[in-house]
Coordinates of C-alpha atoms in Angstrom, one line a residue:
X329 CA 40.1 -18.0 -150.0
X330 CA 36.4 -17.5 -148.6
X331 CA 34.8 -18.7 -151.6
X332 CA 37.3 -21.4 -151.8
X333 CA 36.4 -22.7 -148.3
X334 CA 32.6 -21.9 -148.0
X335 CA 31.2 -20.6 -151.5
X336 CA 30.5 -24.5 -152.4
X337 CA 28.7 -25.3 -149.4
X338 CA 26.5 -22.1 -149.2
X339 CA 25.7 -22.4 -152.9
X340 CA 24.7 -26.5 -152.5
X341 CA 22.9 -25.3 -149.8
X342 CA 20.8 -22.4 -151.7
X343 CA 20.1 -25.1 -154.8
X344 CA 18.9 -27.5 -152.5
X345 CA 16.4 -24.6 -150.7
X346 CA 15.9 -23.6 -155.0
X347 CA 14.5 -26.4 -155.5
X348 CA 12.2 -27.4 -152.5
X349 CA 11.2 -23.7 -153.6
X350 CA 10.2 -25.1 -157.1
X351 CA 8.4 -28.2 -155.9
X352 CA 6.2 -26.6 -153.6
X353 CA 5.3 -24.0 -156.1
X354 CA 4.2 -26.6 -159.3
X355 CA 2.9 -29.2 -156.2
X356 CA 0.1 -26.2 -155.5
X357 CA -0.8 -25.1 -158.7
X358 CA -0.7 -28.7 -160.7
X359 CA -3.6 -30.3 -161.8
X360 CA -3.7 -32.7 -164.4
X361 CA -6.8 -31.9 -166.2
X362 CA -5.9 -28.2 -166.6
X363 CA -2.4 -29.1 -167.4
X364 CA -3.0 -26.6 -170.8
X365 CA -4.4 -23.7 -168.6
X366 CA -0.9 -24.6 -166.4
X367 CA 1.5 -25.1 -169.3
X368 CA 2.5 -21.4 -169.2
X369 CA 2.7 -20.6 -165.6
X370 CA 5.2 -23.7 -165.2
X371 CA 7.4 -23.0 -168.6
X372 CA 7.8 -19.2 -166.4
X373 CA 8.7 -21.1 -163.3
X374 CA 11.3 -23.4 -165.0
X375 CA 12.5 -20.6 -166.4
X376 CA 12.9 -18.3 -163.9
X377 CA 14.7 -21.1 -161.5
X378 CA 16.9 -22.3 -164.3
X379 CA 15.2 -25.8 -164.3
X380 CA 14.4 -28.6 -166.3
X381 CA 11.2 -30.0 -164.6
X382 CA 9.1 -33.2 -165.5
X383 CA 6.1 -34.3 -164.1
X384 CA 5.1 -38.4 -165.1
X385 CA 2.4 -40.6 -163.9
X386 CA 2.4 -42.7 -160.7
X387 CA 3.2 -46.1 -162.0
X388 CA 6.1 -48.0 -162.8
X389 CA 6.9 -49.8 -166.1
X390 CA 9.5 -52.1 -166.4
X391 CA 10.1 -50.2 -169.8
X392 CA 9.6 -46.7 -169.6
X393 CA 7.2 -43.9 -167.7
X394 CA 4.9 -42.2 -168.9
X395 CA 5.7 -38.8 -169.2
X396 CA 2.7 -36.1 -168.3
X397 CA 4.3 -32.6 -169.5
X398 CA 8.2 -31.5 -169.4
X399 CA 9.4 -27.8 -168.6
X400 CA 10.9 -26.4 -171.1
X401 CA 9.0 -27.3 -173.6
X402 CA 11.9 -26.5 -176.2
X403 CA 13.7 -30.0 -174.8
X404 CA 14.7 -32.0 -178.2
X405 CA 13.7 -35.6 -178.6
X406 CA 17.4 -37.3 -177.5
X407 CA 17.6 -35.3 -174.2
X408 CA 14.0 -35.8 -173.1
X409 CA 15.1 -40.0 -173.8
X410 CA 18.3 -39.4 -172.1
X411 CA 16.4 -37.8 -169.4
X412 CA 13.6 -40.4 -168.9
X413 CA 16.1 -43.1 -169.1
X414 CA 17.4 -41.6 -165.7
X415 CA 14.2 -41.1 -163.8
X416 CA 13.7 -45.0 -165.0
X417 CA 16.7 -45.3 -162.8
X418 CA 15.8 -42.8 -160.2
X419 CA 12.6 -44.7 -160.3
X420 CA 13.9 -48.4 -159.8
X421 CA 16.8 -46.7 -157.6
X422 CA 19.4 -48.1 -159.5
X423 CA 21.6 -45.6 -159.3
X424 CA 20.8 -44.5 -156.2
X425 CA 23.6 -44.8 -152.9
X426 CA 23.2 -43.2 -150.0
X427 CA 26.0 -44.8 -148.5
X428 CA 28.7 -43.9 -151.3
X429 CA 31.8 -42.1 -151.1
X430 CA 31.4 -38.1 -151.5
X431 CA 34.6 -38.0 -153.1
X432 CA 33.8 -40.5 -155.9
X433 CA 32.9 -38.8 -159.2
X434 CA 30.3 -41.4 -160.0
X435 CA 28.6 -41.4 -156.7
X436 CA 25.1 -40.3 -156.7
X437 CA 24.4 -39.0 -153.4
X438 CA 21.8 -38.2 -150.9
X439 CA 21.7 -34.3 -150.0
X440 CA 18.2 -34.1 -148.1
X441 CA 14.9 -36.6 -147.8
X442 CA 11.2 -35.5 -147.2
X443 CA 8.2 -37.4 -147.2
X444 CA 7.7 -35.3 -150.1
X445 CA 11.1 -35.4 -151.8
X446 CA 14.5 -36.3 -152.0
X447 CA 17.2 -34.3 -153.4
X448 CA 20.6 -35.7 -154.7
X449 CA 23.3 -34.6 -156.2
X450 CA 24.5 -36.2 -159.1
X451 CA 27.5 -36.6 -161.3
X452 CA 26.8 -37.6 -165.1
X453 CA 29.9 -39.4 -166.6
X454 CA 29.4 -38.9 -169.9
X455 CA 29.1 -35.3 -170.0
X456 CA 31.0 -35.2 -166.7
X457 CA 28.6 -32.2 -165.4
X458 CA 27.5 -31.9 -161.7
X459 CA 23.2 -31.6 -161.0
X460 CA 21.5 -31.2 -157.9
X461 CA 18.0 -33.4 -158.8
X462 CA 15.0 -33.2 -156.7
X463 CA 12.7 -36.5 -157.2
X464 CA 9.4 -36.5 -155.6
X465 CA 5.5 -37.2 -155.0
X466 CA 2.7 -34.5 -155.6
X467 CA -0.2 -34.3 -153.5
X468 CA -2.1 -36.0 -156.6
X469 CA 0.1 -38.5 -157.1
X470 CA 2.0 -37.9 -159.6
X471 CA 5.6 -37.7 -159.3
X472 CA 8.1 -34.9 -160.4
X473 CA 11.8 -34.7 -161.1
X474 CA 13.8 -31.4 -161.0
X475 CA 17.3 -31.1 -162.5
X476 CA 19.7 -28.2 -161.9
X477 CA 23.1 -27.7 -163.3
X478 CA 25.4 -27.8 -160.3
X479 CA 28.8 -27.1 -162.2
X480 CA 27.9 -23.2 -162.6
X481 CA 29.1 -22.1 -159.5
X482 CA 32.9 -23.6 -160.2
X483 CA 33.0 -20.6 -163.4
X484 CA 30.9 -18.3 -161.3
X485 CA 33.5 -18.7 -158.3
X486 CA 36.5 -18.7 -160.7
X487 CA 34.8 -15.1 -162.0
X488 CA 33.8 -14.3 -158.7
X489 CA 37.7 -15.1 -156.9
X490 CA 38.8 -13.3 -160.1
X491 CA 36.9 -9.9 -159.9
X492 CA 37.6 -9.7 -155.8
X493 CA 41.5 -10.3 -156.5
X494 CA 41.3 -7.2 -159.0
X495 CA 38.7 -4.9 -156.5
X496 CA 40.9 -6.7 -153.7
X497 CA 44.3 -5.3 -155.7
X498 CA 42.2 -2.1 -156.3
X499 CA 41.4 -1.5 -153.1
X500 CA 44.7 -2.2 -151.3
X501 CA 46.3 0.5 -154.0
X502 CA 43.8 3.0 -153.4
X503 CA 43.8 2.2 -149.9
X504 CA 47.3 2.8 -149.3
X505 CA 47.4 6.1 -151.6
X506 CA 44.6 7.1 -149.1
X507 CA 46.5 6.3 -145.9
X508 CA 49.3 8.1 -147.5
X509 CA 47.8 11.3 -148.2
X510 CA 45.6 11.0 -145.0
X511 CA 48.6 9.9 -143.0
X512 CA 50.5 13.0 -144.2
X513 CA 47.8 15.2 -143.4
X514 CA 47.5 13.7 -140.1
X515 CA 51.1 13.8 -138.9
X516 CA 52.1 16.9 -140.5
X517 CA 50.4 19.2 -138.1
X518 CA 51.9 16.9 -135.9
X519 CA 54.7 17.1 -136.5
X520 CA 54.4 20.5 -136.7
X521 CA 52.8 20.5 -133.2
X522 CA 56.0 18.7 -131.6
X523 CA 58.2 21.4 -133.3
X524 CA 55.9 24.0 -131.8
X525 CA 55.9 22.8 -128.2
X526 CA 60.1 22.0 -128.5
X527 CA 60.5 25.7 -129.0
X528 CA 58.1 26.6 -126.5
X529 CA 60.7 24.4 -123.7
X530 CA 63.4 26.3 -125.5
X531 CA 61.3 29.6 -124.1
X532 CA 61.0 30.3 -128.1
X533 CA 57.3 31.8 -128.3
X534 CA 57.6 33.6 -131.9
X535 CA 55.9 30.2 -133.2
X536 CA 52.7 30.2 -134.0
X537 CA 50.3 27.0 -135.3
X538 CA 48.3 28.7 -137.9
X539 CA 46.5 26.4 -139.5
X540 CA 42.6 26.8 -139.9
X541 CA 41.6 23.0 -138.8
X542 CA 38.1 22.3 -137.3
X543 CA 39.2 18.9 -136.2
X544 CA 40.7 17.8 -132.7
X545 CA 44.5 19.0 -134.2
X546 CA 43.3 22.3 -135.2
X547 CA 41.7 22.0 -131.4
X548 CA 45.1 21.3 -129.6
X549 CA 47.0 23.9 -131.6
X550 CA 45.3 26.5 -130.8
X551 CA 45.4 25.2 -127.2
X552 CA 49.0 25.5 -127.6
X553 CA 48.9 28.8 -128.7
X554 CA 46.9 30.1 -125.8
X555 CA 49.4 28.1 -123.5
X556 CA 52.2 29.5 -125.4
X557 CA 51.2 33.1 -125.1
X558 CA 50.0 32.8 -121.7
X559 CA 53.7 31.0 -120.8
X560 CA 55.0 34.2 -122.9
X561 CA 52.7 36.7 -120.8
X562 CA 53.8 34.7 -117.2
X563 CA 57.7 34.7 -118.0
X564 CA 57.6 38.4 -118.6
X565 CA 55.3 39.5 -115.7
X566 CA 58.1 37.1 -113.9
X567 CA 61.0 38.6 -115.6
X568 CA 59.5 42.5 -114.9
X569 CA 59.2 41.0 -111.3
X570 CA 62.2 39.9 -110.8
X571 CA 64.0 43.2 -112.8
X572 CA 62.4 45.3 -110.1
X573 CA 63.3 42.8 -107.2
X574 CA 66.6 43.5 -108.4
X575 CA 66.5 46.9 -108.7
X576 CA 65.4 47.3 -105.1
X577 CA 67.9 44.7 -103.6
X578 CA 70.0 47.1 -105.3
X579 CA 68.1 50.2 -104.8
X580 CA 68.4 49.0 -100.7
X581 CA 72.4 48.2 -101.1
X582 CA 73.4 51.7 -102.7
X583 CA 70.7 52.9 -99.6
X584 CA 72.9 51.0 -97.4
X585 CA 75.8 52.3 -99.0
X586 CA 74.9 56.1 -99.1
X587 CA 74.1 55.7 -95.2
X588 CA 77.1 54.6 -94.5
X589 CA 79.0 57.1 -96.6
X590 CA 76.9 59.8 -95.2
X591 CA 77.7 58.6 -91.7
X592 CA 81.6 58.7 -92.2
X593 CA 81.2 62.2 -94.2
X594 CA 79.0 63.5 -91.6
X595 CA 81.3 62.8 -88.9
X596 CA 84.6 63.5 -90.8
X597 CA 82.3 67.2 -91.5
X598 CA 82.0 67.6 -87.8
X599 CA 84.9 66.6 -86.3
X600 CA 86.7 69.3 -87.0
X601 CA 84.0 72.1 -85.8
X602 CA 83.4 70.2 -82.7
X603 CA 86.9 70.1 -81.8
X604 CA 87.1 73.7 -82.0
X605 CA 83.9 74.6 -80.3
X606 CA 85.3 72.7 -77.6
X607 CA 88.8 73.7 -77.4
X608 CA 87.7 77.1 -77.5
X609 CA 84.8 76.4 -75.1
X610 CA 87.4 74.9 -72.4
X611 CA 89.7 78.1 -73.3
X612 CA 86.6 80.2 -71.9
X613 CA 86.0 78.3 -69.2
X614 CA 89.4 77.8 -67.9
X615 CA 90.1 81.8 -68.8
X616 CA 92.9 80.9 -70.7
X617 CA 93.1 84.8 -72.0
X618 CA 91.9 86.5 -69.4
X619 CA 90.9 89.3 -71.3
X620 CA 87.8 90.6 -73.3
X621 CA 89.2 90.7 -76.7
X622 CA 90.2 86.8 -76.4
X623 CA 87.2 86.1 -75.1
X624 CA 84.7 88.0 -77.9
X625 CA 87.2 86.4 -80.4
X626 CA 86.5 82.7 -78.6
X627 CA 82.9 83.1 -79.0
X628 CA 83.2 84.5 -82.4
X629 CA 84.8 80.9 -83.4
X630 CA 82.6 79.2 -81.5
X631 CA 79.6 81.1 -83.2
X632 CA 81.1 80.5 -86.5
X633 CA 81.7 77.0 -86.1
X634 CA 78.4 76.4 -84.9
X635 CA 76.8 78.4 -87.8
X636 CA 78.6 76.2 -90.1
X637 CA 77.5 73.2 -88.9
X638 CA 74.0 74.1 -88.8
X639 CA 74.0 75.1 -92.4
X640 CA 75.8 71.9 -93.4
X641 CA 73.0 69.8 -91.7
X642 CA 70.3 72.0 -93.1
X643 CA 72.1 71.3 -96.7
X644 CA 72.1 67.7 -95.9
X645 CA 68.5 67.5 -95.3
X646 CA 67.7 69.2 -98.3
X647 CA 69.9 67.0 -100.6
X648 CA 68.7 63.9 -98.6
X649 CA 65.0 64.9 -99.4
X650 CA 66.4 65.6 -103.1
X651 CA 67.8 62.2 -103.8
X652 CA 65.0 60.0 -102.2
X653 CA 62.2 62.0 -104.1
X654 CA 60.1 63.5 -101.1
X655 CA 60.7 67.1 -102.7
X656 CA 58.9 66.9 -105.2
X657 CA 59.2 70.1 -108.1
X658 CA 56.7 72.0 -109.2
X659 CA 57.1 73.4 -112.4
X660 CA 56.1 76.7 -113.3
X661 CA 56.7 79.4 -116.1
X662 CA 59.0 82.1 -115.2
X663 CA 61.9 84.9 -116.0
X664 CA 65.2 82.9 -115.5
X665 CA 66.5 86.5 -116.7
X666 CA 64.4 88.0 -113.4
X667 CA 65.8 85.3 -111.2
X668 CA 69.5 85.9 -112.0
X669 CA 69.3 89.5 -110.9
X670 CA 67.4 88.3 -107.6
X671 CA 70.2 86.5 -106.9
X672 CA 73.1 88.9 -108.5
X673 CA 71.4 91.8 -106.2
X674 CA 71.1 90.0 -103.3
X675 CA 75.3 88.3 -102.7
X676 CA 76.1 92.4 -104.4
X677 CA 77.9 93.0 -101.4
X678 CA 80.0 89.7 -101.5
X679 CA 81.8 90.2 -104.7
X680 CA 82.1 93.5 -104.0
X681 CA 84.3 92.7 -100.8
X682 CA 86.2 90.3 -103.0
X683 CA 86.4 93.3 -105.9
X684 CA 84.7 90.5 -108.4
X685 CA 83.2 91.2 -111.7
X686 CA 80.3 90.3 -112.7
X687 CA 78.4 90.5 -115.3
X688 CA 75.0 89.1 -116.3
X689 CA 74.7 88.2 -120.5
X690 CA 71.5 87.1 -122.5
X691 CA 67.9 88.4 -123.7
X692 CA 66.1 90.8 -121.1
X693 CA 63.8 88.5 -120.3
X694 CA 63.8 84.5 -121.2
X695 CA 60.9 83.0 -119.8
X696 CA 61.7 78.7 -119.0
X697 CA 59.6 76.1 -117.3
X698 CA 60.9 74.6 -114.0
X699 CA 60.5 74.3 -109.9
X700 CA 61.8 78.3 -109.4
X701 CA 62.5 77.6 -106.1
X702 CA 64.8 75.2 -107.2
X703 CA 66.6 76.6 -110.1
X704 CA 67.5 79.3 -107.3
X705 CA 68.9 77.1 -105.8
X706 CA 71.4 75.9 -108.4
X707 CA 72.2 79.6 -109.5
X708 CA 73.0 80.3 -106.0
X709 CA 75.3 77.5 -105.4
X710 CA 76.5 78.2 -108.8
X711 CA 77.8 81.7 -108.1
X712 CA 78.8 80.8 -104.6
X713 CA 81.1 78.7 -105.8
X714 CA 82.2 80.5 -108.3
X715 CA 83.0 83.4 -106.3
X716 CA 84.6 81.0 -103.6
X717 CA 86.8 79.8 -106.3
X718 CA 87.6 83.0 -108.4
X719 CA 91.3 84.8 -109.4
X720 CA 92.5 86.8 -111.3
X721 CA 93.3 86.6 -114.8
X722 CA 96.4 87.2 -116.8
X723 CA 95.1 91.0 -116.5
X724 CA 94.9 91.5 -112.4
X725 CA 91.1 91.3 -112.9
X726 CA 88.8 88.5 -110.8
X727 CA 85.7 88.2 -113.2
X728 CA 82.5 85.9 -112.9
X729 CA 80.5 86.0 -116.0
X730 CA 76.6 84.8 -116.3
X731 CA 75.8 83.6 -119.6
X732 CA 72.1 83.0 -121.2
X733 CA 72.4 81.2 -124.6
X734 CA 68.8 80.0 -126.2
X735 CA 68.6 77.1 -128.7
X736 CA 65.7 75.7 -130.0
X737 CA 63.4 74.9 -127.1
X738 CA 66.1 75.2 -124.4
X739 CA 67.8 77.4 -122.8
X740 CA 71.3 76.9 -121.3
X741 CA 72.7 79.2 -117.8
X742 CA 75.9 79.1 -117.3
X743 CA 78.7 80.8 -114.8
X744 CA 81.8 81.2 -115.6
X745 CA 84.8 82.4 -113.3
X746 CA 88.5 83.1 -114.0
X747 CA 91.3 80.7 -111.9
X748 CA 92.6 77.6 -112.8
X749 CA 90.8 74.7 -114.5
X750 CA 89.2 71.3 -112.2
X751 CA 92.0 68.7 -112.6
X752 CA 90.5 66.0 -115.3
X753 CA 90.6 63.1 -112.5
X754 CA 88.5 65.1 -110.6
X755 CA 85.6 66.5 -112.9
X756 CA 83.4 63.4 -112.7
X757 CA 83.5 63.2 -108.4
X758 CA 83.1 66.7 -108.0
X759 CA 78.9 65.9 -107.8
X760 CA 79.8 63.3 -105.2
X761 CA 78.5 64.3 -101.4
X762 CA 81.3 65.7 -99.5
X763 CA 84.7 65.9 -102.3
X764 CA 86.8 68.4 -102.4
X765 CA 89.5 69.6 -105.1
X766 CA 91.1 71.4 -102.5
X767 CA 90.5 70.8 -98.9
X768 CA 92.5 72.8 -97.5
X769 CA 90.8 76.4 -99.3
X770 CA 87.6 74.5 -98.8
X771 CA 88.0 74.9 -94.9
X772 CA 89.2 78.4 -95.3
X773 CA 85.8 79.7 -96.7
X774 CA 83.8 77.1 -94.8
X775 CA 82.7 75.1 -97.9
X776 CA 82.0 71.4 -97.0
X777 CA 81.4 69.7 -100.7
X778 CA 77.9 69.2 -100.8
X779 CA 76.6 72.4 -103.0
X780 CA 77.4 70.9 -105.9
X781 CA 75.6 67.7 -104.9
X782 CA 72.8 69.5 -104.4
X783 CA 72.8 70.8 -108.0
X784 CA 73.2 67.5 -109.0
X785 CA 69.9 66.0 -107.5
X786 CA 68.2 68.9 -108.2
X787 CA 68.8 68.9 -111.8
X788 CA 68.2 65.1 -112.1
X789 CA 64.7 65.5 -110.1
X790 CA 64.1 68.0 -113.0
X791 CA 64.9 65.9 -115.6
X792 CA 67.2 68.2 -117.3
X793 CA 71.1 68.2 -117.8
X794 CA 73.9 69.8 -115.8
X795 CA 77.6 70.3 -116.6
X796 CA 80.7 71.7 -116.4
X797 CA 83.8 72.3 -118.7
X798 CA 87.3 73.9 -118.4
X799 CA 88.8 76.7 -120.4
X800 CA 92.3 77.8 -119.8
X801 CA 91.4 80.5 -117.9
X802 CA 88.7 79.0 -115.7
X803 CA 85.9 77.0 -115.3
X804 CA 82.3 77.4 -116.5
X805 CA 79.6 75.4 -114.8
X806 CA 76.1 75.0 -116.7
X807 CA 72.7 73.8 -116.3
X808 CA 70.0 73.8 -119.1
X809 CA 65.9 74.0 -118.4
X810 CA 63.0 74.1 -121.3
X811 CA 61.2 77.2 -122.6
X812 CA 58.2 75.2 -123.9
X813 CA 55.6 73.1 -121.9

C-alpha cells in the first residue's frame, strides 16, 4: 500500500534530481572541439544513469537539427530519426503543454523549469512508454536532451509490492511462531509464579520456584522464595509462640487448680486434728478428768495430733517444691543395694512390733545413677506403706518382700506386701495428693495420702518410671532408676 501511494512520486522525484545530476555533469566537462577526447567519459555517464543523451547545435532548422554526438553510441539509424524528429518538436514546442491534463495519456507535461532546463514527462503513443526528458542550454550554447525510461518503476513496484507481500507473509509467520514460543516462555513461569504464591495464601510452603532465570522472572521467584520461607519461618516462630502461650494459660489454670485442691485437702487434713487438739485442750482446761492419768493421756493426743500435722505440712512442702521444680536432683552413682539396708535397719524395730517379714532379694551390691537423697525417699515411703498396709497370708504370716531385678541398663526395686489387692477403680488416683483407699485405716495409723504423691513427683523429676501391680495375695509397688551414665 506504501509503494502504491508514494513509490510513484518519490521515484518521479529521484528521476527528475537523475537527470539535473546528468546535465550538470556533461554541461562541465563538454567542449565541442575535444568532443573525441570526451566521447568516452559521456558513453560511461549515459551508461551509468541509464540515459540516452544528445547534444545538437544552437540553431533551429525548419527541417531538421544538426546533431553534435549522441550517447550511446550503439543507437540504430531509425531510433536516432525517431528521436530527432522529437527534439524538432521539443524545439518548435509543438508538443509541448504546460497546461494539459495529468491524467491524459498523451499529455506531455511540465515537471520542473530552470534557466538551464526543463524537464517533462512524456507519454509516447506509439510505443505507449512513459520518459521523463530533460531539454536544455549548455553554457556553450549548445543544447542537450536527456531521455529516461519512466515505465520501469511500474515492474520494479509490481516486484517490489511482490517480494514485501512474501517477506511481509514471512515475517508475520515467523513472527507469530516467535511470540508463541516467547509468549510461552514468558507466561509459564508465570503461571507458575501465580500457582506458587496461591499455595503460599493456602499456608502451603513445600513449593519452591526452581528455575535458573537471570531475567526479572527468575528475579521475582526467587523473591518469592525468600518471602515464602521467611512467611514459613514467621508462622512457626508464631505457632511455637502461641503453643507455649497455651501451655502456660494452661500451665497457670491446673496452678489455679492444684491451689485450690490443695486448699480444700489441706483444710479437710486439718480439721480433724484441730478439732481434737481443741476438744482435748478445753478438756484440760475445764478439768474434765480431774486426774493425772487423763490428763497425761490428753496431752498425749494433743502431742500426737500436733506431730501429725507438722509432718503432713513438712510433706507438703517437699511435694510442693517437687512438682514446681525448685528441688532440683542431683544425680550421683551409688549402692541402691547399700541404701535398702539403711533403710531396712533403721524402721527394724517397726516391723518388728507388727511381727513383719522382711526380706531384702537381689545382687550384693547394684550400683545405679540417681538423686540418693531422693530414691530414699521413695524406698522409705515405699515400705512405710507397705508395712501400714500389710496382713497376713493364707499361712498366718505378714511378709514384705524387697526385690532387686537388673535388665539391661536398668534396674527395677520393688516392695511387695501380703493383704488384699488396690481396687482397679482406684490404682490410677492412688498418686493423686491426698486419696485414700481406705480412710478410715488411714486415720488409724495417721497416714494422710500424700506419700505416694511424693513418689510420684519424685520419680517424674527423675525421669524415670514408677508403678504398681496387684497379685492375689498383695500388692507390689516398683520404681526403676539407670545403672549407666
Amino acid at each position: 500500500m506504501i509503494n502504491r501511494v508514494f513509490l510513484g512520486k518519490y521515484y518521479e522525484n529521484y528521476k527528475i534530481s537523475r537527470l539535473g545530476d546528468t546535465y550538470e555533469q556533461v554541461n562541465s566537462k563538454y567542449d565541442s572541439k575535444k568532443l573525441s577526447d570526451l566521447s568516452l567519459i559521456f558513453e560511461q555517464i549515459a551508461s551509468k544513469q541509464n540515459v540516452s543523451l544528445y547534444i545538437f547545435d544552437g540553431f533551429s532548422y525548419s527541417d531538421g537539427i544538426f546533431l553534435i554526438t549522441k550517447f550511446p553510441t550503439n543507437m540504430n539509424e531509425a531510433q536516432s530519426e525517431r528521436l530527432q524528429s522529437e527534439i524538432i518538436d521539443y524545439y518548435n514546442k509543438t508538443r509541448i503543454s504546460e497546461n494539459s491534463d495529468k491524467n491524459e495519456k498523451t499529455a506531455t507535461r511540465l515537471l520542473i523549469k530552470t534557466d538551464k532546463y526543463s524537464i517533462y514527462r512524456h507519454f509516447d503513443t506509439r510505443l505507449e512508454v512513459n520518459y521523463i526528458e530533460l531539454y536544455g542550454i549548455l553554457d556553450c550554447g549548445d543544447r542537450i536532451f536527456i531521455r529516461s525510461n519512466y515505465d520501469n518503476i511500474t515492474e520494479s513496484a509490481g516486484i517490489s509490492n511482490t517480494f514485501f507481500a512474501y517477506v511481509g507473509l514471512a515475517s508475520i509467520f515467523i513472527g507469530s511462531l516467535l511470540m508463541y514460543f516467547i509468549g510461552v516462555g514468558f507466561t509459564k513461569p508465570i503461571q507458575r509464579l501465580s500457582e506458587m504464591t496461591k499455595a503460599i495464601s493456602n499456608l502451603n510452603f513445600d513449593v519452591c520456584y526452581d528455575e535458573s532465570r537471570q531475567d526479572e522472572v527468575g528475579e521475582l521467584g526467587h523473591s518469592i522464595n525468600v518471602l515464602s520461607e521467611k512467611l514459613e519461618n514467621t508462622i512457626s516462630s508464631l505457632k511455637s509462640a502461641n503453643n507455649e502461650l497455651k501451655n502456660d494459660i494452661k500451665k497457670k489454670e491446673k496452678s489455679e487448680e492444684m491451689r485450690k485442691e490443695f486448699l480444700s485437702n489441706v483444710t479437710h487434713e486439718l480439721k480433724t486434728p484441730i478439732a481434737l487438739i481443741q476438744g482435748y485442750a478445753e478438756g484440760l482446761r475445764d478439768n474434765i478428768q480431774g486426774d493425772e492419768e487423763s490428763r497425761e493421756f490428753y496431752c498425749d493426743v494433743i502431742i500426737d495430733e500436733a506431730a501429725k500435722m507438722n509432718t503432713m505440712v513438712k510433706r507438703l512442702l517437699s511435694l510442693n517444691e517437687l512438682e514446681f521444680g525448685d528441688n532440683k536432683p542431683q544425680f550421683d552413682r551409688f549402692d541402691i543395694m547399700s541404701l535398702l539396708n539403711s533403710v531396712v535397719n533403721a524402721m527394724n524395730m517397726v516391723y518388728k512390733q507388727k511381727e513383719v517379714s522382711l526380706e531384702i532379694n537381689g545382687n550384693p551390691s547394684c550400683f545405679v545413677w540417681a538423686d540418693e537423697y531422693l530414691v530414699e525417699e521413695v524406698i522409705t515411703n515405699y515400705i512405710s506403706n507397705a508395712l501400714n498396709h500389710v496382713e497376713e497370708d493364707k499361712a498366718g504370716k505378714k511378709i514384705v518382700s524387697i526385690c532387686v531385678r537388673e535388665c539391661e541398663n536398668k534396674v527395677r526395686v520393688s516392695v511387695f506386701n501380703t493383704g488384699k489387692p488396690i481396687p482397679e477403680e482406684d490404682i490410677e488416683r492412688i498418686w493423686d495428693k491426698f486419696y485414700k483407699v481406705d480412710k478410715a485405716r488411714t486415720r488409724e495409723y495417721g497416714g494422710n495420702g500424700i506419700g505416694l504423691s511424693i513418689v510420684k513427683a519424685i520419680m517424674n523429676s527423675l525421669n524415670r518410671e514408677c508403678g504398681v501391680k496387684n497379685w492375689d495375695n498383695g500388692v507390689e509397688f516398683w520404681f526403676e532408676l539407670d545403672t549407666k551414665a
